[in-house]
Coordinates of C-alpha atoms and ligand atoms in Angstrom, one line a residue:
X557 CA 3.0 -30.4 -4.1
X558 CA 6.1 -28.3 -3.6
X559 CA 8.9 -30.1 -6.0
X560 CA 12.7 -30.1 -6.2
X561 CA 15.2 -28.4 -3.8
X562 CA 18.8 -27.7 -3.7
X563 CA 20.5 -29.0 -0.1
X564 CA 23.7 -27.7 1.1
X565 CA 24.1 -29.1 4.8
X566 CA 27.0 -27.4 5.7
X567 CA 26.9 -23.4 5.9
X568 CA 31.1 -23.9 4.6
X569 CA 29.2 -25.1 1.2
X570 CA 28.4 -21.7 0.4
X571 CA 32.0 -20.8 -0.5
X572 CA 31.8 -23.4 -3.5
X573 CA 28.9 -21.9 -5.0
X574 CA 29.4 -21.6 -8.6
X575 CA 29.3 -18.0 -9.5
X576 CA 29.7 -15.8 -6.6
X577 CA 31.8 -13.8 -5.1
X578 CA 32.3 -15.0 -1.8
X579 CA 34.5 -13.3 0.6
X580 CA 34.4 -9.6 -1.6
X581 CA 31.0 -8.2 0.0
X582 CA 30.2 -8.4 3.5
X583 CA 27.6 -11.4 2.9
X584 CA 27.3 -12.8 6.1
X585 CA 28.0 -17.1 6.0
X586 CA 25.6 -18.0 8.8
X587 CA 22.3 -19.4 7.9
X588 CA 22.7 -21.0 4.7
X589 CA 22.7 -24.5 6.1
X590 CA 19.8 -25.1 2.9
X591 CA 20.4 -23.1 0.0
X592 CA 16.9 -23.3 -2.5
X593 CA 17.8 -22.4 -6.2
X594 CA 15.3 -20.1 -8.7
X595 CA 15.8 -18.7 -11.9
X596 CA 14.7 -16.0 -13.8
X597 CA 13.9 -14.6 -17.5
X598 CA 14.0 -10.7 -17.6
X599 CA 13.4 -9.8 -21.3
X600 CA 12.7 -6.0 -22.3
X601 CA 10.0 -6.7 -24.7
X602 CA 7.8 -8.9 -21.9
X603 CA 6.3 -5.8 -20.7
X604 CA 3.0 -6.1 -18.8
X605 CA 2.4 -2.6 -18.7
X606 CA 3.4 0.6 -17.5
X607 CA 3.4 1.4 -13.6
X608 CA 0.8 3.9 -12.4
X609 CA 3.0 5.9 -10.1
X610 CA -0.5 5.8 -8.5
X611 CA 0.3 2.3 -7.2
X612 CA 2.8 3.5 -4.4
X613 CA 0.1 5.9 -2.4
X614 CA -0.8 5.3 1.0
X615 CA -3.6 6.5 3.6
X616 CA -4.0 8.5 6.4
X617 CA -7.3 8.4 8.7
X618 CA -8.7 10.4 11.5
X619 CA -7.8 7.4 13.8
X620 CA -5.3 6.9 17.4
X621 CA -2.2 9.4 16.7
X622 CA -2.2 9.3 13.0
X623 CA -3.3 13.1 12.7
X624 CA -3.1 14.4 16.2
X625 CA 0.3 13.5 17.5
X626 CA 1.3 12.3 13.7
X627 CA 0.7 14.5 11.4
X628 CA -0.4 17.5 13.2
X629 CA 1.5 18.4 16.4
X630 CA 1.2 21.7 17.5
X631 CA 4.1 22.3 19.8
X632 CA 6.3 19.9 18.8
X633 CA 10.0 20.8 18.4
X634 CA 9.9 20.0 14.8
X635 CA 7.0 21.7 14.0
X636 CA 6.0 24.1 11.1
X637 CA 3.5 27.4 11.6
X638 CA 0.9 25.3 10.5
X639 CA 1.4 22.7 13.6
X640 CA 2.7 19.7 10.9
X641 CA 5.5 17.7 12.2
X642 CA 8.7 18.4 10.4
X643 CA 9.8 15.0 10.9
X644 CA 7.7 12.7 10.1
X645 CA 7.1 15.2 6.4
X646 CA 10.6 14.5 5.9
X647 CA 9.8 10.4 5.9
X648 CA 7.0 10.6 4.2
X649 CA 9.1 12.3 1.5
X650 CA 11.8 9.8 1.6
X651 CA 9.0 7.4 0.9
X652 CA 7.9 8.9 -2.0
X653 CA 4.2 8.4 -1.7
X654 CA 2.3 9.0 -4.9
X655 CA -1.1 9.0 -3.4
X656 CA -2.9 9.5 0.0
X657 CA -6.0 8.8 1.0
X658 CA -8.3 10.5 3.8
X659 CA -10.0 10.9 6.1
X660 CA -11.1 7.4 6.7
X661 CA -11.8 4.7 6.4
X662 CA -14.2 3.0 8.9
X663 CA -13.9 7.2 10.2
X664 CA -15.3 8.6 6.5
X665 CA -19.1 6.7 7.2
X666 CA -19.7 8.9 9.8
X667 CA -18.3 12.3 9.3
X668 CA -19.4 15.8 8.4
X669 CA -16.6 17.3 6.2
X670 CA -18.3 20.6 6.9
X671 CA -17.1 20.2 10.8
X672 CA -13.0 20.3 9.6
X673 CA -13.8 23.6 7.3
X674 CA -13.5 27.0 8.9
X675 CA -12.6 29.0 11.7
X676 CA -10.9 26.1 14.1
X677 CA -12.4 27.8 17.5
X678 CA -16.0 27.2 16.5
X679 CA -15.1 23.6 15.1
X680 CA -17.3 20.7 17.1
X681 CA -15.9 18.2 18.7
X682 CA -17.5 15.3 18.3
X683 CA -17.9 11.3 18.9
X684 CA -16.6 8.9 16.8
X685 CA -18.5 5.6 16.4
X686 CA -16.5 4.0 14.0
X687 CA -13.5 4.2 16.8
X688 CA -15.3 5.3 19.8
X689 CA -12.7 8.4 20.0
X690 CA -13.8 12.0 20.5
X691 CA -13.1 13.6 16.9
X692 CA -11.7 17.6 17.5
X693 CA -11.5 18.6 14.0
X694 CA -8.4 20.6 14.2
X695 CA -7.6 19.1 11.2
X696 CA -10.0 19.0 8.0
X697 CA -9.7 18.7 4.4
X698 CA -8.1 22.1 4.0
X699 CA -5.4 21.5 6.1
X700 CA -4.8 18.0 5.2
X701 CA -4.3 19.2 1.2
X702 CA -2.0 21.5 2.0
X703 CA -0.1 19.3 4.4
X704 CA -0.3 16.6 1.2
X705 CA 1.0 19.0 -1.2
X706 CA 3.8 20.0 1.0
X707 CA 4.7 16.0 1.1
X708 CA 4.6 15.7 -2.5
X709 CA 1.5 14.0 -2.7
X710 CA -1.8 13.7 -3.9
X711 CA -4.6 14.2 -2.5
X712 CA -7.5 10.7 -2.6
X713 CA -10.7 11.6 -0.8
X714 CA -13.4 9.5 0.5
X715 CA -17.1 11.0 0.9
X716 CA -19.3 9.1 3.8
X717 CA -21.5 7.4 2.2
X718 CA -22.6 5.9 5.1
X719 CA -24.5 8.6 7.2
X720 CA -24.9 10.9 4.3
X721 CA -25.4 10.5 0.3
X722 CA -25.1 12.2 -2.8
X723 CA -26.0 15.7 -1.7
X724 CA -23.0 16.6 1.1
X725 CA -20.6 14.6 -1.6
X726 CA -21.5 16.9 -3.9
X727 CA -21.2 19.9 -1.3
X728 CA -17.6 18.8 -1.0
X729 CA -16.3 18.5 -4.5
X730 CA -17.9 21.8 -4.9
X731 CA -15.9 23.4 -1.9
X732 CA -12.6 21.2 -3.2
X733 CA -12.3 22.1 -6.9
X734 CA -15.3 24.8 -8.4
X735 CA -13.1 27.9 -8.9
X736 CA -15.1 30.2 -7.3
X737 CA -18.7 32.0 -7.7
X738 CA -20.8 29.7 -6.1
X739 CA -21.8 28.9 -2.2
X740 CA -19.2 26.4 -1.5
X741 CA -16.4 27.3 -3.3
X742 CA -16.9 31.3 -1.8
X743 CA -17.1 29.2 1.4
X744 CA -13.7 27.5 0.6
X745 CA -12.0 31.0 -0.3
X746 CA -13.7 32.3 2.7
X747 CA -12.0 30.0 5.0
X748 CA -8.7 31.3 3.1
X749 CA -7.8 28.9 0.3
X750 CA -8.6 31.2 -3.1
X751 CA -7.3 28.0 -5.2
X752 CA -9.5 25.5 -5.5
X753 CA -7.6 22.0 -4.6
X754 CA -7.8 20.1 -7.6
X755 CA -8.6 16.9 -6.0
X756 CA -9.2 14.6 -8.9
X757 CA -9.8 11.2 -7.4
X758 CA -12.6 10.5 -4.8
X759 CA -13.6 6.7 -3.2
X760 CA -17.5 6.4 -3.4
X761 CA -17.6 5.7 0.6
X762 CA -15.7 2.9 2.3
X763 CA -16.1 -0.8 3.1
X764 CA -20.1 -0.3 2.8
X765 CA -20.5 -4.4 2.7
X766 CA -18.9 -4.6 6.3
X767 CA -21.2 -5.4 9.3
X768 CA -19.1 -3.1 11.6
X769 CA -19.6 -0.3 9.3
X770 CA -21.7 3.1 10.3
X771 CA -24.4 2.8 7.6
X772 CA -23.5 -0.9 5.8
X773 CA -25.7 -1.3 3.0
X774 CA -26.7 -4.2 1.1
X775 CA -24.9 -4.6 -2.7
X776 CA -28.3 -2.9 -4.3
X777 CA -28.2 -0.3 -1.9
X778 CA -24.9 0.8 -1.7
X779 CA -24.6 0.7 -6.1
X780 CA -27.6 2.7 -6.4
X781 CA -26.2 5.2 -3.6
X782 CA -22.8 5.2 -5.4
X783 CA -24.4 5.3 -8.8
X784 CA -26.5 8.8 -7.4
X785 CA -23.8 10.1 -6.1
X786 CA -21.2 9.6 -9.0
X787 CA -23.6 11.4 -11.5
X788 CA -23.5 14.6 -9.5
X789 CA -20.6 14.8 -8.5
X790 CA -19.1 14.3 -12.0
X791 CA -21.6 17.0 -12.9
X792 CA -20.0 19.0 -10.4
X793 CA -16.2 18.7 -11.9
X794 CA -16.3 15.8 -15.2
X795 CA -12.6 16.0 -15.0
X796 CA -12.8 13.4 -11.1
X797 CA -12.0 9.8 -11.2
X798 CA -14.3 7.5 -8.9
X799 CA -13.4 4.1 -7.3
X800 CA -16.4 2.0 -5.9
X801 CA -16.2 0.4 -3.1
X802 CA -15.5 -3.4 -3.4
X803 CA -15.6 -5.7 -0.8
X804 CA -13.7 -5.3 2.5
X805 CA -11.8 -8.2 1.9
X806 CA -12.4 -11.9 0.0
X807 CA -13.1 -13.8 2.7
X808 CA -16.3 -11.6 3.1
X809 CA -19.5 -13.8 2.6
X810 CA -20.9 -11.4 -0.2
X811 CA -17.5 -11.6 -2.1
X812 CA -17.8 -11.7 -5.4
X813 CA -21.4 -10.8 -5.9
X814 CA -21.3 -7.9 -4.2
X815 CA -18.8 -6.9 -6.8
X816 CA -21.2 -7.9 -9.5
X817 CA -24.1 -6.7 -8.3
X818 CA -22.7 -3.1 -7.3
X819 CA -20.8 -2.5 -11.3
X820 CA -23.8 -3.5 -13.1
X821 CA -25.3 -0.4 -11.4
X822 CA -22.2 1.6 -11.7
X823 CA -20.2 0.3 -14.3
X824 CA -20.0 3.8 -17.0
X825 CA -20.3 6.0 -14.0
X826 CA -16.9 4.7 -12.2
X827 CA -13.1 4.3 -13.2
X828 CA -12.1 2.0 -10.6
X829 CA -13.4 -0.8 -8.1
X830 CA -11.8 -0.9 -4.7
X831 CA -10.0 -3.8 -2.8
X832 CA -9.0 -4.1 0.7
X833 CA -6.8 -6.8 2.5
X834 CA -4.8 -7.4 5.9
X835 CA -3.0 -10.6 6.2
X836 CA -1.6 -11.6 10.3
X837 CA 0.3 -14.1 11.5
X838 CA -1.3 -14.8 14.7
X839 CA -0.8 -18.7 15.0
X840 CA 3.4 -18.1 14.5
X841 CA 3.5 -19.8 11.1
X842 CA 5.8 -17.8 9.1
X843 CA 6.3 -19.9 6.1
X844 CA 2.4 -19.9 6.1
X845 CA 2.8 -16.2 6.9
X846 CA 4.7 -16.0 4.0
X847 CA 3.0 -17.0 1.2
X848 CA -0.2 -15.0 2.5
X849 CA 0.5 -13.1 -1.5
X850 CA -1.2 -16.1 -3.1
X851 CA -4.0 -15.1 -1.7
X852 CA -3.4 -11.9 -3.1
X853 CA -3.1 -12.7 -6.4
X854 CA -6.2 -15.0 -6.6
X855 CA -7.9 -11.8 -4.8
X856 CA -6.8 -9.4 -7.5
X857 CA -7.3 -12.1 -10.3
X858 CA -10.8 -12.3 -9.5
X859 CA -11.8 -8.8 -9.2
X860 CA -10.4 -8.6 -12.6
X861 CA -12.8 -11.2 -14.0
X862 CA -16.0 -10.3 -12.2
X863 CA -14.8 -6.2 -13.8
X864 CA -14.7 -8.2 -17.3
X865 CA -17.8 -10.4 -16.8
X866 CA -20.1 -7.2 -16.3
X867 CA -17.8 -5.6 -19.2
X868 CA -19.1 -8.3 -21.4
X869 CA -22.6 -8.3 -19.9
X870 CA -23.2 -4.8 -20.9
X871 CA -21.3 -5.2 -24.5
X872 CA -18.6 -2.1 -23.0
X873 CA -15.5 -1.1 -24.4
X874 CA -14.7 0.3 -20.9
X875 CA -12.1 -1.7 -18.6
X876 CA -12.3 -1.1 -15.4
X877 CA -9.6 -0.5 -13.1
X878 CA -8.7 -1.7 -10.0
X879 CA -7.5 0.4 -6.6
X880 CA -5.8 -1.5 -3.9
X881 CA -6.6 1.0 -1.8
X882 CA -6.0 -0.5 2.0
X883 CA -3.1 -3.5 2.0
X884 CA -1.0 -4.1 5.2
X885 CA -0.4 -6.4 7.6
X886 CA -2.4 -6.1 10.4
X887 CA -3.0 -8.4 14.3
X888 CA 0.1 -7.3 16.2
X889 CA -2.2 -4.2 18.1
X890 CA -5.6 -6.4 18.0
X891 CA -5.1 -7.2 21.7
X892 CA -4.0 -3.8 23.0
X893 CA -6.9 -2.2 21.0
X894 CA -9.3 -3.8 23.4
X895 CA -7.7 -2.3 26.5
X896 CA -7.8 1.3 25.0
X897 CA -10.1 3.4 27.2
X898 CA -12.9 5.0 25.0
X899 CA -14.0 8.4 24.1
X900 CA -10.3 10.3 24.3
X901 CA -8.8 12.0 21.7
X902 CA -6.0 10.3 20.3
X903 CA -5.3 7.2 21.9
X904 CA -2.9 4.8 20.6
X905 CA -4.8 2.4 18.2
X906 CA -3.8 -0.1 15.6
X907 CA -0.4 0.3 16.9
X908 CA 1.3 -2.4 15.4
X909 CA 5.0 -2.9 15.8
X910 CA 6.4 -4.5 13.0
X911 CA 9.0 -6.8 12.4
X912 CA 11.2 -8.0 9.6
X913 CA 8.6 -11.3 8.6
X914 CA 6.2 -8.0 8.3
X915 CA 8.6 -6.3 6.0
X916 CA 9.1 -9.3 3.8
X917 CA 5.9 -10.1 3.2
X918 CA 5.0 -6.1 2.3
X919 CA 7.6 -6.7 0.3
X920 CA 5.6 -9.2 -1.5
X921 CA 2.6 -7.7 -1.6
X922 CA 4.3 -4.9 -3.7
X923 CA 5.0 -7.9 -6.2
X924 CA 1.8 -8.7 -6.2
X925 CA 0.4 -5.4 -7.2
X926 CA 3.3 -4.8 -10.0
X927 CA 2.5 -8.4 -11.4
X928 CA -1.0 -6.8 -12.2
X929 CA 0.3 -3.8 -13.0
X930 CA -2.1 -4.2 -16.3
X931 CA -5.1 -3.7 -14.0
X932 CA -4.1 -2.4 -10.7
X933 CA -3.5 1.3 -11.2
X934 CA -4.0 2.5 -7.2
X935 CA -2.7 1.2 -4.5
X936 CA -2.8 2.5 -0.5
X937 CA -0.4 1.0 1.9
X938 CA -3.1 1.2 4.8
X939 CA -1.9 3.9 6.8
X940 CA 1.1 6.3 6.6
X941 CA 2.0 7.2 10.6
X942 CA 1.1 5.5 13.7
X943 CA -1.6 3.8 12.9
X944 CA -0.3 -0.3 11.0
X945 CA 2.0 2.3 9.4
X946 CA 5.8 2.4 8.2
X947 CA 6.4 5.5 10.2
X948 CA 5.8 5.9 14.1
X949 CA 6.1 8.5 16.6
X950 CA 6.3 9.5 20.1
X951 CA 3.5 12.5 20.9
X952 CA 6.1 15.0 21.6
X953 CA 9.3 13.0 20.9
X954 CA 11.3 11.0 18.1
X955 CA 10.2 9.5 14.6
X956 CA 11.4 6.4 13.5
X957 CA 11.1 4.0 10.4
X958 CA 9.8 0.6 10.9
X959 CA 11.0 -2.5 8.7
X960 CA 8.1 -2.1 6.5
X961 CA 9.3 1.0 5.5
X962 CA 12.2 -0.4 3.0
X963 CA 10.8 -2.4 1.3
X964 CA 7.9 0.9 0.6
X965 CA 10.1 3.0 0.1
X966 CA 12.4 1.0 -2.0
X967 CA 9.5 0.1 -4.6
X968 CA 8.2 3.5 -4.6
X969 CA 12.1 4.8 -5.7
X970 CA 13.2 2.3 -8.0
X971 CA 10.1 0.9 -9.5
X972 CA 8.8 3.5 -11.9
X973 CA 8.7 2.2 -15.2
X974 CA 7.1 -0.6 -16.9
X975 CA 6.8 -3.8 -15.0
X976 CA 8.3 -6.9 -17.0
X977 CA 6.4 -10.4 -17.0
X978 CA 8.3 -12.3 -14.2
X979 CA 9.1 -15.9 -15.8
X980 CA 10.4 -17.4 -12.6
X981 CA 11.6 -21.4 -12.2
X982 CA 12.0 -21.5 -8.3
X983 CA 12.4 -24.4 -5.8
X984 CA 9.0 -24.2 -4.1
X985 CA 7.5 -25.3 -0.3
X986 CA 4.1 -26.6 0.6
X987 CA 2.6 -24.5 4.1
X988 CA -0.8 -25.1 5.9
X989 CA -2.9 -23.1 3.9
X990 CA -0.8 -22.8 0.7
X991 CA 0.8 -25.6 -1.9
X992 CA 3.9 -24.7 -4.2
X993 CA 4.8 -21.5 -2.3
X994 CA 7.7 -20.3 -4.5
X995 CA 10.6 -19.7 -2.3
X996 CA 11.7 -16.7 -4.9
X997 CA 9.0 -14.1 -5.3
X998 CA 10.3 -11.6 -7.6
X999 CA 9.8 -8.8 -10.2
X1000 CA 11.6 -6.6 -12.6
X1001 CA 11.1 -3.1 -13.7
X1002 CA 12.3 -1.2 -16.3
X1003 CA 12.8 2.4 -16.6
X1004 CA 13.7 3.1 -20.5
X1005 CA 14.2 6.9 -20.3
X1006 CA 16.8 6.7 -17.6
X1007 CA 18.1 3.2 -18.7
X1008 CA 17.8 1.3 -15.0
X1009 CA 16.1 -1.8 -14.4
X1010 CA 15.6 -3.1 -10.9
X1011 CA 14.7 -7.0 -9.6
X1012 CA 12.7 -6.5 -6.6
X1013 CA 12.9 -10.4 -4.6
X1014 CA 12.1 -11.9 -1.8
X1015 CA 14.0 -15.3 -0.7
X1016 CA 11.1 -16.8 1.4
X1017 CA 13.6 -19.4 2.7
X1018 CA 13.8 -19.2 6.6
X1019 CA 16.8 -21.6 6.6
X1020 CA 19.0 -20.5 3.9
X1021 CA 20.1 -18.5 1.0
X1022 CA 18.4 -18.5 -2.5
X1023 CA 20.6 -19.2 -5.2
X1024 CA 19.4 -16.9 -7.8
X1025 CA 19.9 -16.3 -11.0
X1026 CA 18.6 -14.6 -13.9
X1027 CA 19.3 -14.6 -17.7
X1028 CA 19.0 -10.9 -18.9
X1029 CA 18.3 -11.5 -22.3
X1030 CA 17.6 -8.0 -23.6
X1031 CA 20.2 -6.3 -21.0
X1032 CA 23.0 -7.9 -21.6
X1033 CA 24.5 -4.7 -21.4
X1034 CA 23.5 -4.2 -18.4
X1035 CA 25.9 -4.2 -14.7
X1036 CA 25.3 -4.2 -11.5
X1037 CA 24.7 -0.9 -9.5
X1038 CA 23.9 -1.9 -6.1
X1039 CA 22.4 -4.8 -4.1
X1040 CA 20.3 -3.7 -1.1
X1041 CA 19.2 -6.1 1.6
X1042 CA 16.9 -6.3 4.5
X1043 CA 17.7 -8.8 6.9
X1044 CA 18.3 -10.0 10.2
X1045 CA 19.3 -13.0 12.0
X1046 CA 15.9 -12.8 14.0
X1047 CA 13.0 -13.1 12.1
X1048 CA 11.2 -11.5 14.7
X1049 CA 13.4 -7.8 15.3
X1050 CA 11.8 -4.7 15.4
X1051 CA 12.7 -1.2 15.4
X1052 CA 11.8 0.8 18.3
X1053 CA 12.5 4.5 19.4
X1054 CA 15.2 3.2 21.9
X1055 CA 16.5 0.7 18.7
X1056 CA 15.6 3.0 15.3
X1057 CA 18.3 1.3 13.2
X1058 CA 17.8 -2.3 14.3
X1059 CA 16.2 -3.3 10.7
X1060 CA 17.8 -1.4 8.3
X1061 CA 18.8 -2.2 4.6
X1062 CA 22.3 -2.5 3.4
X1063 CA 24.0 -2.4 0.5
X1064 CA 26.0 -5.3 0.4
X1065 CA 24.1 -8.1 -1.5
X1066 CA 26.6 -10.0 -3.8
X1067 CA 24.6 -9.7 -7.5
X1068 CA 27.3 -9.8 -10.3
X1069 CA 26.4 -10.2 -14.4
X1070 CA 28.7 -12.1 -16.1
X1071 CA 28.0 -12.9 -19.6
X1072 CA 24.3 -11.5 -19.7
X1073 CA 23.8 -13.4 -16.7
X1074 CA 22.7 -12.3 -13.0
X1075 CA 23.8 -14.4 -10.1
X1076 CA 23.5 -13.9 -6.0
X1077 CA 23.2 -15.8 -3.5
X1078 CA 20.1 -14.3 -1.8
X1079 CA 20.5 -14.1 1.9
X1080 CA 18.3 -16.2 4.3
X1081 CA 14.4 -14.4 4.7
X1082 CA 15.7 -11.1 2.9
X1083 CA 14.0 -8.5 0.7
X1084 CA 16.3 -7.6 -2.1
X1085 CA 16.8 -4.5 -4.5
X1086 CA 19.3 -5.5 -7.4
X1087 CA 19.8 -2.2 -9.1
X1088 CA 21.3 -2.5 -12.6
X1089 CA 22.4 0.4 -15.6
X1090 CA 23.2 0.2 -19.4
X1091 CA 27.3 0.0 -19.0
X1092 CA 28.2 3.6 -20.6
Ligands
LIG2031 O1 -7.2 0.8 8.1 C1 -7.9 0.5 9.2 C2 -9.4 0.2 8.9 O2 -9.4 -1.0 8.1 C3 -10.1 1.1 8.0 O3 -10.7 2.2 8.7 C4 -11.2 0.3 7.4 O4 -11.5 0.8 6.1 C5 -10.6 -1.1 7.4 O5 -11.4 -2.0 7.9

């Protein structure tokens, strides 16, 4: 049952709020007809752990425009001598994206990396079950590691374990990181990259427990394919990581065992185990919507104890990891995506046009991964461009951010450190599926060398502001640098290419420390950056 709330009926209330500085900063007076109150403990010594910069990666697929007309645009104004867009590198920079992972996907169970390698005239073009598309390999794994490294990213690559097995995965790490002296890595310098690529973590196949994927396997199957396939390609280069592939989601039936059943087979041969979830909000129920990061956590809590259970079972002093490596929202394009006609190159799938509830709860989700920052050391905002992605394009014209970039690109900036254990008392909210929704989801990292810590928060509240406040212990010292926030009035706005800037962050939140003590009056259905430094 949700408990207590704070109820100021008339938006003129605000001004009387104890604490803030009402009138200095544009902080706009509508909508806080009911202002909800949560506080918080930030204390430097209640560290969870250190954040894997790993955690803020993403994910690019051969899927609709997110290579051809994405990425890789040959003729476009902005383009480099390599045919990658020159604007849509520049936002993937701003976002900062640790990690990206390739080439699929749903797209990885059926592909032949050896089709993207080579001279690009003889390349095949070929069909695409997983997408019904027509696949023209322009683009391939060299390519796309040189576009990543030119981004400032790393490379993650998938090998199909769907239609193929141990023997073309090994092929390929041979071809991506032996030096030189041996068929496929003379292959790789004959197709002009003399260095190998280095790539140094690789997902064991994707979604293999899904109906709709080329090649689904049963849990047996798939572990003793991953476990085959992890030997020799670690015999190929020790120095890889490996995730194995969880289950698409935890509403699949096989949840849970099929985690169980595929790391008893794979436990010492693996580093990570793989998670994947899209949340929608297709009946309109935002508060609902909202508190979709519950879900989230009891998804990522779980993996953690079946990863312990068959840590116990075998008597290991291994702890597995976890690697969130597809997380989005995803139902605006679902409708759309049936119209698209089949077998072009390119078309526009998975579109989704997202809105500020979108960003918010993205915004969560981040949380959600930094609470667990103990365990979850990958994560891959599922994708990058186009396709349920932060940044879309028009084949041949503009880039643009949508909302759910901020919040991204935000986390990715400012939350490099160690995450602190959020000890949050909030006013809370009961919604269809979910009791005691916290209307304050928040999180705190530190960053010790350069003396910053950062609140990332999310006021849930659709009517109101959040009175917030947090006792800063162990930063007393601490001030204020900025307070970003993304809001609207409308719930609902978008960014489009006519309307770019419709959803965009400012910095005129109203945090103030006074005494060791954080207040702000969190604006109605807002994602919040409060940005504080050791006073020199
Ligand atoms: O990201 C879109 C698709 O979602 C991926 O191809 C698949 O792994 C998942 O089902």
């Amino acid at each position: 049952m949700a408990r207590s709330t704070t109820i100021w009926p008339e938006e003129s209330k605000k001004a009387s709020l104890p604490g803030f500085r009402g009138g200095l900063i544009n902080l706009e007076v509508r909508n806080v007809a009911v202002v909800r109150k949560a506080e918080m403990i930030v204390e430097k010594d209640f560290r969870i752990s250190d954040i894997d910069p790993r955690v803020y990666g993403s994910f690019v697929e051969h899927l609709g425009r997110a290579i051809y007309g994405g990425v890789y645009e040959p003729g476009h104004p902005t383009a480099d001598e390599h045919g990658f867009r020159g604007d849509v590198m520049s936002l993937v920079r701003e976002m900062n994206v640790s990690v990206i992972r390739y080439p699929g996907g749903n797209f990885v169970s059926g592909y032949n990396w050896e089709d993207g390698v080579g001279p690009k005239e003889l390349r095949p073009r070929r069909l695409d079950l997983a997408w019904r598309t027509v696949e023209p390999n322009e683009v391939g794994v060299n390519e796309f590691a040189h576009w990543t490294k030119k981004v400032g990213s790393e490379l993650m690559m998938a090998v199909n374990l769907g239609t193929r097995g141990a023997d073309a995965a090994r092929n390929l790490v041979e071809y991506c990181n032996h030096p030189g002296g041996s068929y496929y890595s003379d292959l790789r310098k004959q197709h002009g990259y003399g260095q190998p690529h280095g790539i140094k973590l690789w997902c064991l196949g994707n979604e293999m427990d899904g109906p709709w994927q080329i090649g689904a396997k049963t849990a047996y199957e798939y572990g003793r394919e991953a476990l085959e396939a992890a030997k020799v390609m670690k015999w190929v280069d020790p120095s890889i990581e490996l995730v194995a592939c969880g289950s698409s989601s935890r509403a699949m039936p096989t949840f849970a065992e099929w985690e169980a059943t595929i790391l008893d087979l794979t436990y010492e041969h693996v580093e990570y185990v793989s998670l994947h979830t899209y949340y929608g909000n297709r009946d309109n129920d935002t508060p609902n919507f909202l508190a979709r990061t519950l879900d989230m956590d009891q998804f990522i809590n779980s993996v953690i104890s079946i990863c312990d259970y068959i840590k116990a079972k075998k008597r290991s002093s291994k702890t597995l990891h976890l690697s969130f490596d597809e997380w989005n929202v995803w139902y605006h394009s679902n409708e759309a995506d049936k119209q698209v006609e089949p077998w072009t190159v390119a078309p526009p799938l998975l579109e989704d046009v997202y809105n500020l509830e979108d960003a918010l709860l993205v915004g969560s989700m981040l949380i959600s991964l930094l609470r667990r920052a103990d365990r979850v050391k990958i994560a891959c905002l599922a994708q990058l461009v186009n396709v349920i992605a932060p940044i879309m394009t028009q084949t041949g014209g503009s880039a643009w951010r949508q909302p759910t970039f901020y919040p991204f690109m935000h986390a990715s900036t400012y939350g490099r450190g160690a995450a602190l254990l959020p000890i949050i008392k909030s006013d809370k909210y009961d919604s269809k599926d979910f009791t005691d929704v916290p209307y304050l989801d928040a999180i705190a990292v530190f960053n010790e060398e350069q003396e910053e810590l950062t609140i990332f928060a999310v006021n849930r509240n659709l009517e109101g502001g959040l009175e917030f406040s947090a006792d800063l212990r162990g930063f007393k010292d601490y001030s204020v640098v900025e307070h970003i926030v993304l809001t609207h009035d409308d719930v609902k706005a978008v960014n489009t290419a006519d309307n770019p800037n419709n959803v965009v962050p400012a910095a005129n939140g109203n945090a103030e420390v006074v005494d060791g003590k954080l207040s702000a009056l969190l604006s109605k259905q807002s994602w919040n950056v409060i940005r504080l430094a050791r006073k020199v």
